[in-house]
Rosetta silent file (secondary structure, phi, psi, omega in degrees, C-alpha in Angstrom):
SEQUENCE: MDKENIIEMLNCDNSGEVQQKGIELALAENDLDFVMYHSSDPTYATNCAKIITSLDYDKCKKYIGDLFTWIESFNNVGAEDIYDYLKKAPEEIISEELVLAKKFAMRHNKVDALSILSMLEKERYNKT
SCORE:     score description
SCORE:     0.000 S_00000001
   1 L     0.000  142.309 -178.067   95.676   90.130  106.285 S_00000001
   2 L   -77.797  159.652 -171.983   97.490   92.409  103.893 S_00000001
   3 H   -66.221  -30.983  177.683   96.569   92.531  100.215 S_00000001
   4 H   -64.017  -40.023  178.108   99.903   91.127   99.000 S_00000001
   5 H   -67.719  -37.416  177.576   99.310   87.957  101.002 S_00000001
   6 H   -62.816  -45.745  179.323   95.773   87.702   99.645 S_00000001
   7 H   -59.330  -44.290  179.770   97.073   87.981   96.077 S_00000001
   8 H   -60.604  -32.428  177.530   99.629   85.251   96.726 S_00000001
   9 H   -69.136  -26.379 -178.339   96.791   83.023   97.941 S_00000001
  10 L   -79.990   -4.645  178.029   94.991   83.640   94.614 S_00000001
  11 L   -59.241  127.148 -176.241   97.872   82.080   92.668 S_00000001
  12 L   -67.055  -10.016  176.317   96.384   79.214   90.635 S_00000001
  13 L   -81.279  -12.499  178.536   99.361   77.009   91.582 S_00000001
  14 L   -75.247  167.139  176.144   98.139   76.920   95.188 S_00000001
  15 L   -65.145  157.791  178.075   95.801   74.267   96.515 S_00000001
  16 H   -57.595  -36.980  179.380   92.092   74.797   95.962 S_00000001
  17 H   -62.702  -45.684 -179.347   91.672   75.416   99.689 S_00000001
  18 H   -65.428  -43.341  179.056   94.261   78.209   99.727 S_00000001
  19 H   -61.076  -44.389 -179.558   92.777   79.794   96.603 S_00000001
  20 H   -63.290  -40.298  177.511   89.258   79.696   98.068 S_00000001
  21 H   -63.191  -40.494  176.889   90.467   81.288  101.301 S_00000001
  22 H   -61.843  -41.650  177.571   92.148   84.026   99.225 S_00000001
  23 H   -60.995  -46.679 -179.625   88.894   84.629   97.344 S_00000001
  24 H   -62.117  -42.803  179.090   86.980   84.909  100.626 S_00000001
  25 H   -65.425  -40.488  178.742   89.546   87.304  102.104 S_00000001
  26 H   -63.149  -42.168 -179.462   89.527   89.450   98.963 S_00000001
  27 H   -65.920  -20.307  177.671   85.744   89.662   99.015 S_00000001
  28 L   -80.200  -12.475  179.915   85.927   90.964  102.585 S_00000001
  29 L   -79.770  146.095  177.553   87.971   93.956  101.376 S_00000001
  30 L   -78.868  -36.245 -177.201   86.186   97.209  100.546 S_00000001
  31 L  -110.739  119.020 -177.914   88.594   98.219   97.784 S_00000001
  32 L  -105.179   22.781  176.815   89.380   95.620   95.129 S_00000001
  33 H   -56.455  -37.059 -179.476   91.804   97.718   93.087 S_00000001
  34 H   -64.897  -30.288  176.427   94.524   95.223   94.031 S_00000001
  35 H   -71.622  -46.356  179.312   92.467   92.428   92.466 S_00000001
  36 H   -62.893  -35.062  179.795   91.930   94.381   89.250 S_00000001
  37 H   -60.550  -36.505 -177.664   95.649   95.192   89.137 S_00000001
  38 H   -94.195    0.506 -174.629   96.493   91.461   88.991 S_00000001
  39 L   -67.824  -20.119  179.638   93.620   90.469   86.692 S_00000001
  40 L   -88.420   -4.492  178.782   95.777   90.597   83.559 S_00000001
  41 L   -91.859  116.225 -177.386   98.280   88.111   85.002 S_00000001
  42 H   -55.599  -23.137  179.579   97.244   84.563   83.993 S_00000001
  43 H   -64.916  -28.704 -175.388   98.633   83.286   87.314 S_00000001
  44 H  -118.914  -15.587 -167.418   95.838   85.104   89.169 S_00000001
  45 H   -58.405  -39.884 -179.722   93.233   85.982   86.534 S_00000001
  46 H   -58.724  -45.848 -179.555   90.918   83.001   87.039 S_00000001
  47 H   -73.657  -33.311  174.773   90.518   83.806   90.717 S_00000001
  48 H   -61.933  -41.479  178.018   90.304   87.549   90.062 S_00000001
  49 H   -63.776  -39.946  177.975   87.420   86.821   87.681 S_00000001
  50 H   -60.909  -40.858 -179.641   85.718   84.680   90.344 S_00000001
  51 H   -65.278  -52.358 -176.162   85.983   87.559   92.808 S_00000001
  52 H   -62.146  -43.669 -176.238   84.699   90.229   90.438 S_00000001
  53 H   -74.653   -8.628  175.705   81.832   88.119   89.079 S_00000001
  54 L   -93.320   -4.051  179.701   80.608   87.330   92.579 S_00000001
  55 L   -79.061  148.979  166.914   80.133   91.034   93.364 S_00000001
  56 L   -64.303  148.744 -176.753   76.827   92.825   93.239 S_00000001
  57 H   -61.343  -33.738  178.751   76.840   95.118   90.229 S_00000001
  58 H   -62.572  -38.254 -179.868   76.642   98.229   92.417 S_00000001
  59 H   -73.781  -24.608 -177.513   79.883   97.259   94.169 S_00000001
  60 H   -91.597   -5.872 -172.501   81.546   96.517   90.826 S_00000001
  61 H   -50.298  -42.321 -176.673   80.462   99.753   89.170 S_00000001
  62 H   -69.605  -12.791 -178.192   83.857  101.448   89.469 S_00000001
  63 H  -103.652   -0.142 -173.722   85.533   98.538   87.630 S_00000001
  64 H   -56.739  -44.213  177.988   83.179   98.287   84.639 S_00000001
  65 H   -58.614  -42.264  177.601   85.563  100.116   82.287 S_00000001
  66 H   -64.680  -33.952  179.749   88.368   97.759   83.307 S_00000001
  67 H   -67.749  -36.178  175.938   86.082   94.785   82.680 S_00000001
  68 H   -65.318  -36.333  174.832   85.499   95.935   79.117 S_00000001
  69 H   -64.708  -39.200 -179.140   89.266   96.065   78.664 S_00000001
  70 H   -59.713  -38.320 -175.690   89.490   92.540   80.111 S_00000001
  71 L   -91.474   14.290  177.849   87.138   91.166   77.457 S_00000001
  72 L   -60.456  -23.202  176.009   88.948   92.745   74.505 S_00000001
  73 L  -145.094  135.336  176.122   90.107   89.212   73.729 S_00000001
  74 L   -74.223   -2.851  172.852   88.677   85.882   74.797 S_00000001
  75 L   -76.896  -16.545  176.414   92.309   84.746   74.989 S_00000001
  76 L   -71.583  128.439 -179.817   92.562   86.711   78.251 S_00000001
  77 L   -58.528  128.195  179.189   92.177   84.328   81.167 S_00000001
  78 L    89.116   -6.476 -175.037   88.770   84.846   82.773 S_00000001
  79 H   -61.086  -38.537 -178.584   87.408   86.932   79.884 S_00000001
  80 H   -67.181  -35.921  176.860   84.500   84.607   79.148 S_00000001
  81 H   -67.326  -40.637  177.965   83.374   84.725   82.788 S_00000001
  82 H   -65.275  -41.268  178.251   83.600   88.514   82.759 S_00000001
  83 H   -57.815  -48.914  179.957   81.681   88.608   79.470 S_00000001
  84 H   -61.905  -37.393  177.761   78.845   86.524   80.988 S_00000001
  85 H   -63.737  -47.157 -179.960   78.817   88.800   84.035 S_00000001
  86 H   -66.431  -31.598 -179.811   78.566   91.935   81.877 S_00000001
  87 H   -60.650  -29.667 -176.342   75.858   90.342   79.754 S_00000001
  88 L   -99.334   -1.435 -175.108   73.596   90.265   82.820 S_00000001
  89 L   -67.397  145.199  175.723   74.533   93.695   84.214 S_00000001
  90 L   -61.260  143.593 -178.111   71.818   96.304   84.679 S_00000001
  91 H   -52.322  -45.311 -175.928   71.659   98.840   81.866 S_00000001
  92 H   -66.875  -18.559  179.468   72.319  101.802   84.131 S_00000001
  93 H   -82.258  -37.804 -171.465   75.546  100.193   85.348 S_00000001
  94 H  -114.130  -13.324 -170.519   77.180   99.497   81.981 S_00000001
  95 H   -56.110  -48.401 -177.825   75.572  101.578   79.227 S_00000001
  96 H   -64.691  -43.628 -179.497   77.932  104.549   79.406 S_00000001
  97 H   -68.168  -32.685  177.450   81.058  102.388   79.718 S_00000001
  98 H   -64.850  -43.813  177.867   79.929  100.164   76.832 S_00000001
  99 H   -60.893  -45.353  179.783   79.641  103.199   74.554 S_00000001
 100 H   -63.781  -40.456  179.582   83.096  104.391   75.637 S_00000001
 101 H   -65.004  -40.097  178.059   84.618  100.951   75.113 S_00000001
 102 H   -66.258  -42.427  177.875   83.181  100.721   71.604 S_00000001
 103 H   -61.201  -43.272  179.364   84.456  104.206   70.721 S_00000001
 104 H   -62.370  -45.619 -179.879   87.905  103.312   72.034 S_00000001
 105 H   -61.779  -40.736  178.746   87.958  100.039   70.065 S_00000001
 106 H   -66.989  -46.014 -177.085   86.928  101.853   66.868 S_00000001
 107 H   -62.602  -33.374 -177.136   89.411  104.673   67.357 S_00000001
 108 L  -103.555   12.440  176.917   92.277  102.218   67.932 S_00000001
 109 L    52.879   43.984  178.097   91.163   99.734   65.280 S_00000001
 110 L   -91.027   85.459 -172.898   90.759   96.923   67.813 S_00000001
 111 H   -61.957  -44.802 -179.681   88.792   94.621   65.560 S_00000001
 112 H   -63.653  -44.701  179.519   88.554   91.707   68.006 S_00000001
 113 H   -62.311  -43.118  179.826   87.444   93.944   70.856 S_00000001
 114 H   -62.620  -39.997  177.752   84.857   95.638   68.659 S_00000001
 115 H   -63.032  -44.515  179.513   83.514   92.264   67.580 S_00000001
 116 H   -65.161  -43.449  179.618   83.221   91.086   71.189 S_00000001
 117 H   -65.285  -38.903  177.536   81.547   94.324   72.291 S_00000001
 118 H   -65.887  -40.627  177.499   79.098   94.159   69.385 S_00000001
 119 H   -63.427  -42.090  177.679   78.296   90.549   70.240 S_00000001
 120 H   -60.874  -46.623  179.749   77.748   91.537   73.878 S_00000001
 121 H   -60.596  -44.196 -179.873   75.474   94.353   72.842 S_00000001
 122 H   -62.817  -44.307 -179.891   73.497   92.089   70.542 S_00000001
 123 H   -67.190  -32.950  179.226   73.069   89.424   73.226 S_00000001
 124 H   -72.997  -40.264 -168.914   71.990   92.020   75.790 S_00000001
 125 H  -103.959  -11.794 -179.713   69.489   93.891   73.626 S_00000001
 126 L  -111.797   37.887  178.339   68.146   91.275   71.221 S_00000001
 127 L   -68.875  137.934  178.954   66.884   88.821   73.799 S_00000001
 128 L  -112.806    0.000    0.000   63.960   86.783   72.574 S_00000001
């Protein structure tokens, strides 16, 4: 099935069955750029987050920078799920991208994003 049809299945207005089938079809794809492309659209974001957060971290590695952009605001649909996913990510997968995301947030005065990234960092590294 082509990727446009899969995306249409991920529309949250569809039945749960259709959405689940879309998730399964998307997960069978090797390249999920089309999922990341639609992740900022609230119509698809919940299902895009489900797809991304079900991936092994190694398969998601190329999208880590985009995931940090996704969590710049918890008002973004799916951001909390992505945040929880990143919180559990192996250090070697996210450390470099986390540093870059924090630098970007500071340079562009993105106070909310910086706060979220700092909170993520604290939760990851100050586990008791």
